[in-house]
Structures are given as C-alpha cells and as structure tokens.
JSON list of C-alpha atoms in Angstrom, two decimals:
[
{"chain": "A", "resi": 1, "resn": "UNK", "atom": "CA", "xyz": [-25.71, -5.78, -8.13]},
{"chain": "A", "resi": 2, "resn": "UNK", "atom": "CA", "xyz": [-22.77, -7.65, -9.66]},
{"chain": "A", "resi": 3, "resn": "UNK", "atom": "CA", "xyz": [-20.44, -6.33, -6.94]},
{"chain": "A", "resi": 4, "resn": "UNK", "atom": "CA", "xyz": [-22.91, -7.34, -4.21]},
{"chain": "A", "resi": 5, "resn": "UNK", "atom": "CA", "xyz": [-23.18, -10.86, -5.60]},
{"chain": "A", "resi": 6, "resn": "UNK", "atom": "CA", "xyz": [-19.40, -11.21, -5.87]},
{"chain": "A", "resi": 7, "resn": "UNK", "atom": "CA", "xyz": [-19.02, -10.32, -2.21]},
{"chain": "A", "resi": 8, "resn": "UNK", "atom": "CA", "xyz": [-21.90, -12.49, -1.00]},
{"chain": "A", "resi": 9, "resn": "UNK", "atom": "CA", "xyz": [-20.74, -15.53, -2.99]},
{"chain": "A", "resi": 10, "resn": "UNK", "atom": "CA", "xyz": [-17.44, -15.75, -1.08]},
{"chain": "A", "resi": 11, "resn": "UNK", "atom": "CA", "xyz": [-18.07, -16.30, 2.62]},
{"chain": "A", "resi": 12, "resn": "UNK", "atom": "CA", "xyz": [-14.48, -15.50, 3.65]},
{"chain": "A", "resi": 13, "resn": "UNK", "atom": "CA", "xyz": [-14.58, -12.07, 1.98]},
{"chain": "A", "resi": 14, "resn": "UNK", "atom": "CA", "xyz": [-13.88, -9.42, 4.66]},
{"chain": "A", "resi": 15, "resn": "UNK", "atom": "CA", "xyz": [-16.99, -7.50, 3.57]},
{"chain": "A", "resi": 16, "resn": "UNK", "atom": "CA", "xyz": [-19.27, -10.56, 3.62]},
{"chain": "A", "resi": 17, "resn": "UNK", "atom": "CA", "xyz": [-21.00, -9.83, 6.94]},
{"chain": "A", "resi": 18, "resn": "UNK", "atom": "CA", "xyz": [-21.08, -6.06, 6.62]},
{"chain": "A", "resi": 19, "resn": "UNK", "atom": "CA", "xyz": [-22.69, -5.74, 3.20]},
{"chain": "A", "resi": 20, "resn": "UNK", "atom": "CA", "xyz": [-26.08, -7.08, 4.32]},
{"chain": "A", "resi": 21, "resn": "UNK", "atom": "CA", "xyz": [-26.29, -4.80, 7.32]},
{"chain": "A", "resi": 22, "resn": "UNK", "atom": "CA", "xyz": [-29.22, -2.49, 6.72]},
{"chain": "A", "resi": 23, "resn": "UNK", "atom": "CA", "xyz": [-29.76, 0.22, 9.34]},
{"chain": "A", "resi": 24, "resn": "UNK", "atom": "CA", "xyz": [-33.20, 1.76, 9.58]},
{"chain": "A", "resi": 25, "resn": "UNK", "atom": "CA", "xyz": [-34.27, 3.78, 6.55]},
{"chain": "A", "resi": 26, "resn": "UNK", "atom": "CA", "xyz": [-35.23, 6.71, 8.79]},
{"chain": "A", "resi": 27, "resn": "UNK", "atom": "CA", "xyz": [-31.53, 7.40, 9.40]},
{"chain": "A", "resi": 28, "resn": "UNK", "atom": "CA", "xyz": [-31.14, 8.12, 5.69]},
{"chain": "A", "resi": 29, "resn": "UNK", "atom": "CA", "xyz": [-34.45, 9.88, 5.02]},
{"chain": "A", "resi": 30, "resn": "UNK", "atom": "CA", "xyz": [-32.71, 13.23, 4.45]},
{"chain": "A", "resi": 31, "resn": "UNK", "atom": "CA", "xyz": [-31.94, 13.93, 0.80]},
{"chain": "A", "resi": 32, "resn": "UNK", "atom": "CA", "xyz": [-28.25, 14.60, 1.48]},
{"chain": "A", "resi": 33, "resn": "UNK", "atom": "CA", "xyz": [-27.69, 11.32, 3.39]},
{"chain": "A", "resi": 34, "resn": "UNK", "atom": "CA", "xyz": [-26.47, 8.40, 1.30]},
{"chain": "A", "resi": 35, "resn": "UNK", "atom": "CA", "xyz": [-27.51, 5.00, 2.65]},
{"chain": "A", "resi": 36, "resn": "UNK", "atom": "CA", "xyz": [-24.94, 2.19, 2.83]},
{"chain": "A", "resi": 37, "resn": "UNK", "atom": "CA", "xyz": [-24.32, 0.01, -0.21]},
{"chain": "A", "resi": 38, "resn": "UNK", "atom": "CA", "xyz": [-26.26, -2.95, 1.22]},
{"chain": "A", "resi": 39, "resn": "UNK", "atom": "CA", "xyz": [-29.32, -0.81, 1.92]},
{"chain": "A", "resi": 40, "resn": "UNK", "atom": "CA", "xyz": [-29.28, 0.66, -1.61]},
{"chain": "A", "resi": 41, "resn": "UNK", "atom": "CA", "xyz": [-28.97, -2.71, -3.36]},
{"chain": "A", "resi": 42, "resn": "UNK", "atom": "CA", "xyz": [-31.33, -4.75, -1.16]},
{"chain": "A", "resi": 43, "resn": "UNK", "atom": "CA", "xyz": [-34.54, -3.95, -3.13]},
{"chain": "A", "resi": 44, "resn": "UNK", "atom": "CA", "xyz": [-32.90, -4.98, -6.41]},
{"chain": "A", "resi": 45, "resn": "UNK", "atom": "CA", "xyz": [-31.51, -8.18, -4.90]},
{"chain": "A", "resi": 46, "resn": "UNK", "atom": "CA", "xyz": [-34.91, -9.12, -3.50]},
{"chain": "A", "resi": 47, "resn": "UNK", "atom": "CA", "xyz": [-36.64, -8.38, -6.83]},
{"chain": "A", "resi": 48, "resn": "UNK", "atom": "CA", "xyz": [-34.07, -10.41, -8.79]},
{"chain": "A", "resi": 49, "resn": "UNK", "atom": "CA", "xyz": [-34.54, -13.42, -6.48]},
{"chain": "A", "resi": 50, "resn": "UNK", "atom": "CA", "xyz": [-30.90, -14.51, -6.87]},
{"chain": "A", "resi": 51, "resn": "UNK", "atom": "CA", "xyz": [-29.35, -16.73, -4.22]},
{"chain": "A", "resi": 52, "resn": "UNK", "atom": "CA", "xyz": [-25.68, -15.76, -3.89]},
{"chain": "A", "resi": 53, "resn": "UNK", "atom": "CA", "xyz": [-24.90, -19.11, -2.25]},
{"chain": "A", "resi": 54, "resn": "UNK", "atom": "CA", "xyz": [-25.46, -20.77, -5.63]},
{"chain": "A", "resi": 55, "resn": "UNK", "atom": "CA", "xyz": [-22.66, -18.79, -7.29]},
{"chain": "A", "resi": 56, "resn": "UNK", "atom": "CA", "xyz": [-19.42, -20.69, -7.83]},
{"chain": "A", "resi": 57, "resn": "UNK", "atom": "CA", "xyz": [-16.66, -19.09, -5.76]},
{"chain": "A", "resi": 58, "resn": "UNK", "atom": "CA", "xyz": [-13.91, -21.33, -7.12]},
{"chain": "A", "resi": 59, "resn": "UNK", "atom": "CA", "xyz": [-12.50, -18.71, -9.47]},
{"chain": "A", "resi": 60, "resn": "UNK", "atom": "CA", "xyz": [-8.80, -18.04, -9.93]},
{"chain": "A", "resi": 61, "resn": "UNK", "atom": "CA", "xyz": [-7.67, -15.64, -7.24]},
{"chain": "A", "resi": 62, "resn": "UNK", "atom": "CA", "xyz": [-5.59, -12.70, -8.44]},
{"chain": "A", "resi": 63, "resn": "UNK", "atom": "CA", "xyz": [-3.18, -11.81, -5.63]},
{"chain": "A", "resi": 64, "resn": "UNK", "atom": "CA", "xyz": [-3.29, -8.35, -4.13]},
{"chain": "A", "resi": 65, "resn": "UNK", "atom": "CA", "xyz": [-0.05, -6.38, -4.60]},
{"chain": "A", "resi": 66, "resn": "UNK", "atom": "CA", "xyz": [0.81, -6.84, -0.92]},
{"chain": "A", "resi": 67, "resn": "UNK", "atom": "CA", "xyz": [0.52, -10.63, -1.36]},
{"chain": "A", "resi": 68, "resn": "UNK", "atom": "CA", "xyz": [2.49, -10.74, -4.59]},
{"chain": "A", "resi": 69, "resn": "UNK", "atom": "CA", "xyz": [5.86, -9.77, -3.16]},
{"chain": "A", "resi": 70, "resn": "UNK", "atom": "CA", "xyz": [7.63, -10.50, 0.07]},
{"chain": "A", "resi": 71, "resn": "UNK", "atom": "CA", "xyz": [7.91, -7.01, 1.52]},
{"chain": "A", "resi": 72, "resn": "UNK", "atom": "CA", "xyz": [9.85, -6.49, 4.73]},
{"chain": "A", "resi": 73, "resn": "UNK", "atom": "CA", "xyz": [10.51, -3.39, 6.75]},
{"chain": "A", "resi": 74, "resn": "UNK", "atom": "CA", "xyz": [13.55, -3.32, 9.00]},
{"chain": "A", "resi": 75, "resn": "UNK", "atom": "CA", "xyz": [13.21, -0.74, 11.69]},
{"chain": "A", "resi": 76, "resn": "UNK", "atom": "CA", "xyz": [16.13, -1.87, 13.85]},
{"chain": "A", "resi": 77, "resn": "UNK", "atom": "CA", "xyz": [17.76, 1.55, 13.59]},
{"chain": "A", "resi": 78, "resn": "UNK", "atom": "CA", "xyz": [14.87, 3.24, 15.38]},
{"chain": "A", "resi": 79, "resn": "UNK", "atom": "CA", "xyz": [15.89, 1.46, 18.59]},
{"chain": "A", "resi": 80, "resn": "UNK", "atom": "CA", "xyz": [18.70, 4.03, 18.83]},
{"chain": "A", "resi": 81, "resn": "UNK", "atom": "CA", "xyz": [17.87, 7.53, 20.00]},
{"chain": "A", "resi": 82, "resn": "UNK", "atom": "CA", "xyz": [19.35, 10.14, 17.72]},
{"chain": "A", "resi": 83, "resn": "UNK", "atom": "CA", "xyz": [20.29, 12.38, 20.66]},
{"chain": "A", "resi": 84, "resn": "UNK", "atom": "CA", "xyz": [22.20, 9.62, 22.53]},
{"chain": "A", "resi": 85, "resn": "UNK", "atom": "CA", "xyz": [23.80, 7.72, 19.63]},
{"chain": "A", "resi": 86, "resn": "UNK", "atom": "CA", "xyz": [26.87, 8.68, 17.68]},
{"chain": "A", "resi": 87, "resn": "UNK", "atom": "CA", "xyz": [26.75, 8.78, 13.91]},
{"chain": "A", "resi": 88, "resn": "UNK", "atom": "CA", "xyz": [29.34, 5.98, 13.81]},
{"chain": "A", "resi": 89, "resn": "UNK", "atom": "CA", "xyz": [26.98, 3.57, 15.60]},
{"chain": "A", "resi": 90, "resn": "UNK", "atom": "CA", "xyz": [24.25, 4.32, 13.06]},
{"chain": "A", "resi": 91, "resn": "UNK", "atom": "CA", "xyz": [26.69, 3.77, 10.21]},
{"chain": "A", "resi": 92, "resn": "UNK", "atom": "CA", "xyz": [27.85, 0.42, 11.65]},
{"chain": "A", "resi": 93, "resn": "UNK", "atom": "CA", "xyz": [24.29, -0.83, 12.12]},
{"chain": "A", "resi": 94, "resn": "UNK", "atom": "CA", "xyz": [23.35, 0.30, 8.64]},
{"chain": "A", "resi": 95, "resn": "UNK", "atom": "CA", "xyz": [26.46, -1.35, 7.15]},
{"chain": "A", "resi": 96, "resn": "UNK", "atom": "CA", "xyz": [25.44, -4.65, 8.78]},
{"chain": "A", "resi": 97, "resn": "UNK", "atom": "CA", "xyz": [21.96, -4.40, 7.26]},
{"chain": "A", "resi": 98, "resn": "UNK", "atom": "CA", "xyz": [23.42, -3.48, 3.87]},
{"chain": "A", "resi": 99, "resn": "UNK", "atom": "CA", "xyz": [25.81, -6.46, 4.02]},
{"chain": "A", "resi": 100, "resn": "UNK", "atom": "CA", "xyz": [22.91, -8.80, 4.76]},
{"chain": "A", "resi": 101, "resn": "UNK", "atom": "CA", "xyz": [21.25, -7.74, 1.47]},
{"chain": "A", "resi": 102, "resn": "UNK", "atom": "CA", "xyz": [24.34, -7.27, -0.69]},
{"chain": "A", "resi": 103, "resn": "UNK", "atom": "CA", "xyz": [22.83, -9.34, -3.53]},
{"chain": "A", "resi": 104, "resn": "UNK", "atom": "CA", "xyz": [19.82, -7.03, -3.77]},
{"chain": "A", "resi": 105, "resn": "UNK", "atom": "CA", "xyz": [19.53, -3.96, -5.99]},
{"chain": "A", "resi": 106, "resn": "UNK", "atom": "CA", "xyz": [19.78, -0.84, -3.89]},
{"chain": "A", "resi": 107, "resn": "UNK", "atom": "CA", "xyz": [18.20, 2.56, -4.23]},
{"chain": "A", "resi": 108, "resn": "UNK", "atom": "CA", "xyz": [18.67, 5.68, -2.15]},
{"chain": "A", "resi": 109, "resn": "UNK", "atom": "CA", "xyz": [15.86, 8.17, -1.61]},
{"chain": "A", "resi": 110, "resn": "UNK", "atom": "CA", "xyz": [16.18, 11.70, -0.35]},
{"chain": "A", "resi": 111, "resn": "UNK", "atom": "CA", "xyz": [13.12, 13.48, 0.92]},
{"chain": "A", "resi": 112, "resn": "UNK", "atom": "CA", "xyz": [13.71, 17.18, 1.11]},
{"chain": "A", "resi": 113, "resn": "UNK", "atom": "CA", "xyz": [11.79, 19.73, -0.94]},
{"chain": "A", "resi": 114, "resn": "UNK", "atom": "CA", "xyz": [12.76, 17.54, -3.86]},
{"chain": "A", "resi": 115, "resn": "UNK", "atom": "CA", "xyz": [12.19, 13.81, -3.76]},
{"chain": "A", "resi": 116, "resn": "UNK", "atom": "CA", "xyz": [15.15, 12.08, -5.28]},
{"chain": "A", "resi": 117, "resn": "UNK", "atom": "CA", "xyz": [15.60, 8.46, -6.13]},
{"chain": "A", "resi": 118, "resn": "UNK", "atom": "CA", "xyz": [19.04, 7.20, -7.07]},
{"chain": "A", "resi": 119, "resn": "UNK", "atom": "CA", "xyz": [19.31, 3.73, -8.60]},
{"chain": "A", "resi": 120, "resn": "UNK", "atom": "CA", "xyz": [22.68, 1.99, -8.65]},
{"chain": "A", "resi": 121, "resn": "UNK", "atom": "CA", "xyz": [23.50, 4.01, -11.74]},
{"chain": "A", "resi": 122, "resn": "UNK", "atom": "CA", "xyz": [23.95, 7.49, -10.17]},
{"chain": "A", "resi": 123, "resn": "UNK", "atom": "CA", "xyz": [23.94, 9.14, -13.60]},
{"chain": "A", "resi": 124, "resn": "UNK", "atom": "CA", "xyz": [20.23, 8.45, -13.96]},
{"chain": "A", "resi": 125, "resn": "UNK", "atom": "CA", "xyz": [18.45, 9.78, -10.87]},
{"chain": "A", "resi": 126, "resn": "UNK", "atom": "CA", "xyz": [14.73, 10.47, -10.99]},
{"chain": "A", "resi": 127, "resn": "UNK", "atom": "CA", "xyz": [13.40, 13.56, -9.29]},
{"chain": "A", "resi": 128, "resn": "UNK", "atom": "CA", "xyz": [10.15, 15.28, -8.38]},
{"chain": "A", "resi": 129, "resn": "UNK", "atom": "CA", "xyz": [10.12, 18.86, -7.10]},
{"chain": "A", "resi": 130, "resn": "UNK", "atom": "CA", "xyz": [7.62, 19.83, -4.39]},
{"chain": "A", "resi": 131, "resn": "UNK", "atom": "CA", "xyz": [6.11, 23.15, -3.43]},
{"chain": "A", "resi": 132, "resn": "UNK", "atom": "CA", "xyz": [7.98, 24.99, -0.71]},
{"chain": "A", "resi": 133, "resn": "UNK", "atom": "CA", "xyz": [5.12, 24.37, 1.73]},
{"chain": "A", "resi": 134, "resn": "UNK", "atom": "CA", "xyz": [5.24, 20.57, 1.28]},
{"chain": "A", "resi": 135, "resn": "UNK", "atom": "CA", "xyz": [6.36, 18.49, 4.22]},
{"chain": "A", "resi": 136, "resn": "UNK", "atom": "CA", "xyz": [9.32, 16.12, 4.38]},
{"chain": "A", "resi": 137, "resn": "UNK", "atom": "CA", "xyz": [7.13, 13.04, 4.88]},
{"chain": "A", "resi": 138, "resn": "UNK", "atom": "CA", "xyz": [5.43, 13.56, 1.51]},
{"chain": "A", "resi": 139, "resn": "UNK", "atom": "CA", "xyz": [8.83, 13.95, -0.12]},
{"chain": "A", "resi": 140, "resn": "UNK", "atom": "CA", "xyz": [10.09, 10.71, 1.49]},
{"chain": "A", "resi": 141, "resn": "UNK", "atom": "CA", "xyz": [7.00, 8.83, 0.33]},
{"chain": "A", "resi": 142, "resn": "UNK", "atom": "CA", "xyz": [7.35, 10.23, -3.17]},
{"chain": "A", "resi": 143, "resn": "UNK", "atom": "CA", "xyz": [11.00, 9.15, -3.26]},
{"chain": "A", "resi": 144, "resn": "UNK", "atom": "CA", "xyz": [10.02, 5.62, -2.23]},
{"chain": "A", "resi": 145, "resn": "UNK", "atom": "CA", "xyz": [7.24, 5.64, -4.81]},
{"chain": "A", "resi": 146, "resn": "UNK", "atom": "CA", "xyz": [9.71, 6.65, -7.55]},
{"chain": "A", "resi": 147, "resn": "UNK", "atom": "CA", "xyz": [11.99, 3.79, -6.50]},
{"chain": "A", "resi": 148, "resn": "UNK", "atom": "CA", "xyz": [9.18, 1.22, -6.52]},
{"chain": "A", "resi": 149, "resn": "UNK", "atom": "CA", "xyz": [7.99, 2.35, -9.94]},
{"chain": "A", "resi": 150, "resn": "UNK", "atom": "CA", "xyz": [11.55, 2.13, -11.25]},
{"chain": "A", "resi": 151, "resn": "UNK", "atom": "CA", "xyz": [12.02, -1.44, -10.01]},
{"chain": "A", "resi": 152, "resn": "UNK", "atom": "CA", "xyz": [8.63, -2.46, -11.37]},
{"chain": "A", "resi": 153, "resn": "UNK", "atom": "CA", "xyz": [9.41, -0.90, -14.76]},
{"chain": "A", "resi": 154, "resn": "UNK", "atom": "CA", "xyz": [12.80, -2.66, -14.87]},
{"chain": "A", "resi": 155, "resn": "UNK", "atom": "CA", "xyz": [11.23, -5.92, -13.58]},
{"chain": "A", "resi": 156, "resn": "UNK", "atom": "CA", "xyz": [13.67, -6.07, -10.70]},
{"chain": "A", "resi": 157, "resn": "UNK", "atom": "CA", "xyz": [12.26, -8.30, -7.98]},
{"chain": "A", "resi": 158, "resn": "UNK", "atom": "CA", "xyz": [14.89, -8.11, -5.23]},
{"chain": "A", "resi": 159, "resn": "UNK", "atom": "CA", "xyz": [15.63, -4.62, -4.02]},
{"chain": "A", "resi": 160, "resn": "UNK", "atom": "CA", "xyz": [16.31, -2.50, -0.99]},
{"chain": "A", "resi": 161, "resn": "UNK", "atom": "CA", "xyz": [15.17, 1.11, -0.67]},
{"chain": "A", "resi": 162, "resn": "UNK", "atom": "CA", "xyz": [16.92, 3.24, 1.95]},
{"chain": "A", "resi": 163, "resn": "UNK", "atom": "CA", "xyz": [17.11, 6.88, 2.87]},
{"chain": "A", "resi": 164, "resn": "UNK", "atom": "CA", "xyz": [20.74, 6.60, 3.91]},
{"chain": "A", "resi": 165, "resn": "UNK", "atom": "CA", "xyz": [23.43, 6.86, 1.25]}
]
C-alpha cells in the first residue's frame, strides 16, 4: 500500500495513470493469473480510506543514475561502412574524437571470449572470462561494466570508454 500511495501522491510520476487501471476481475479469475498491482491493492486502499492527494509530494528527489551524470554516446564512426572505408580513415576519425576528450580518463575494453578493461595504467587490467558459447555483445557489455565500476570505485567523474586501443 505504501508503494501505491507514493505513486498516487505525485501526479507527474510516469506510473500515476496506469496504477489505478483495473481490468475486469474475470480476466484474472484463473488461479495462475496474477492481477495487476492496482487491482490487487484497490480493496485495501478503499478500506483504508486514505486520500493520496493529501500526501505531501515535496520530498527531496534522489536523482536516478542516468540523471546524475552527463552521459554521451558518440556514434560518428558508424557513419562509415567497414567494407568501403580504409582503416586509416577510422583511425583519423577516432584520433579526432580522442583529441576532443584529451582531459578525460580513458579506458579501453575488449570484448572477445574474455572481457577486458584496461585503465590508463596498463599493468592493472581487470578481466572476466566467459564460456566459449557466450556472444561478443555480452563480452563488450561486461567490459564496459568493468570500466564503469572502476571509475565509480576510483571516484573518477570524467572518463571515456572505447573499444579501440
């Protein structure tokens, strides 16, 4: 009930309008069907006779992780087709991006069957080994995750994570 009241007390909450939606009970008459949250809590809310509009919504807002940091993704290199573009062009474009963020801490990730993360100090890489049937995308994501955890642990706020060394 506490969660319901928190949502209903803040009218700009993304869930505000969806939580009260109560489809017909017949849809959830089967024992293995779980009714939506609003349908399950409605009887308790009605019995408690609490008006969520009377709850103060002026509490201190804790920012979500995505709001806490200015995160940018630069995908300018994907405008080049790998088949039609020489390696030198890729290197030049990447060098320009790297120069733009020279003051930032840099980390290199490698997503193969092992996910590597190399901070500026190459003597201290972090590594996770994957099963042979793992795919490259999981390894890339794990490498990025290792880098983000490293920067958070070291309290480094300005950083660039790349998969090009």
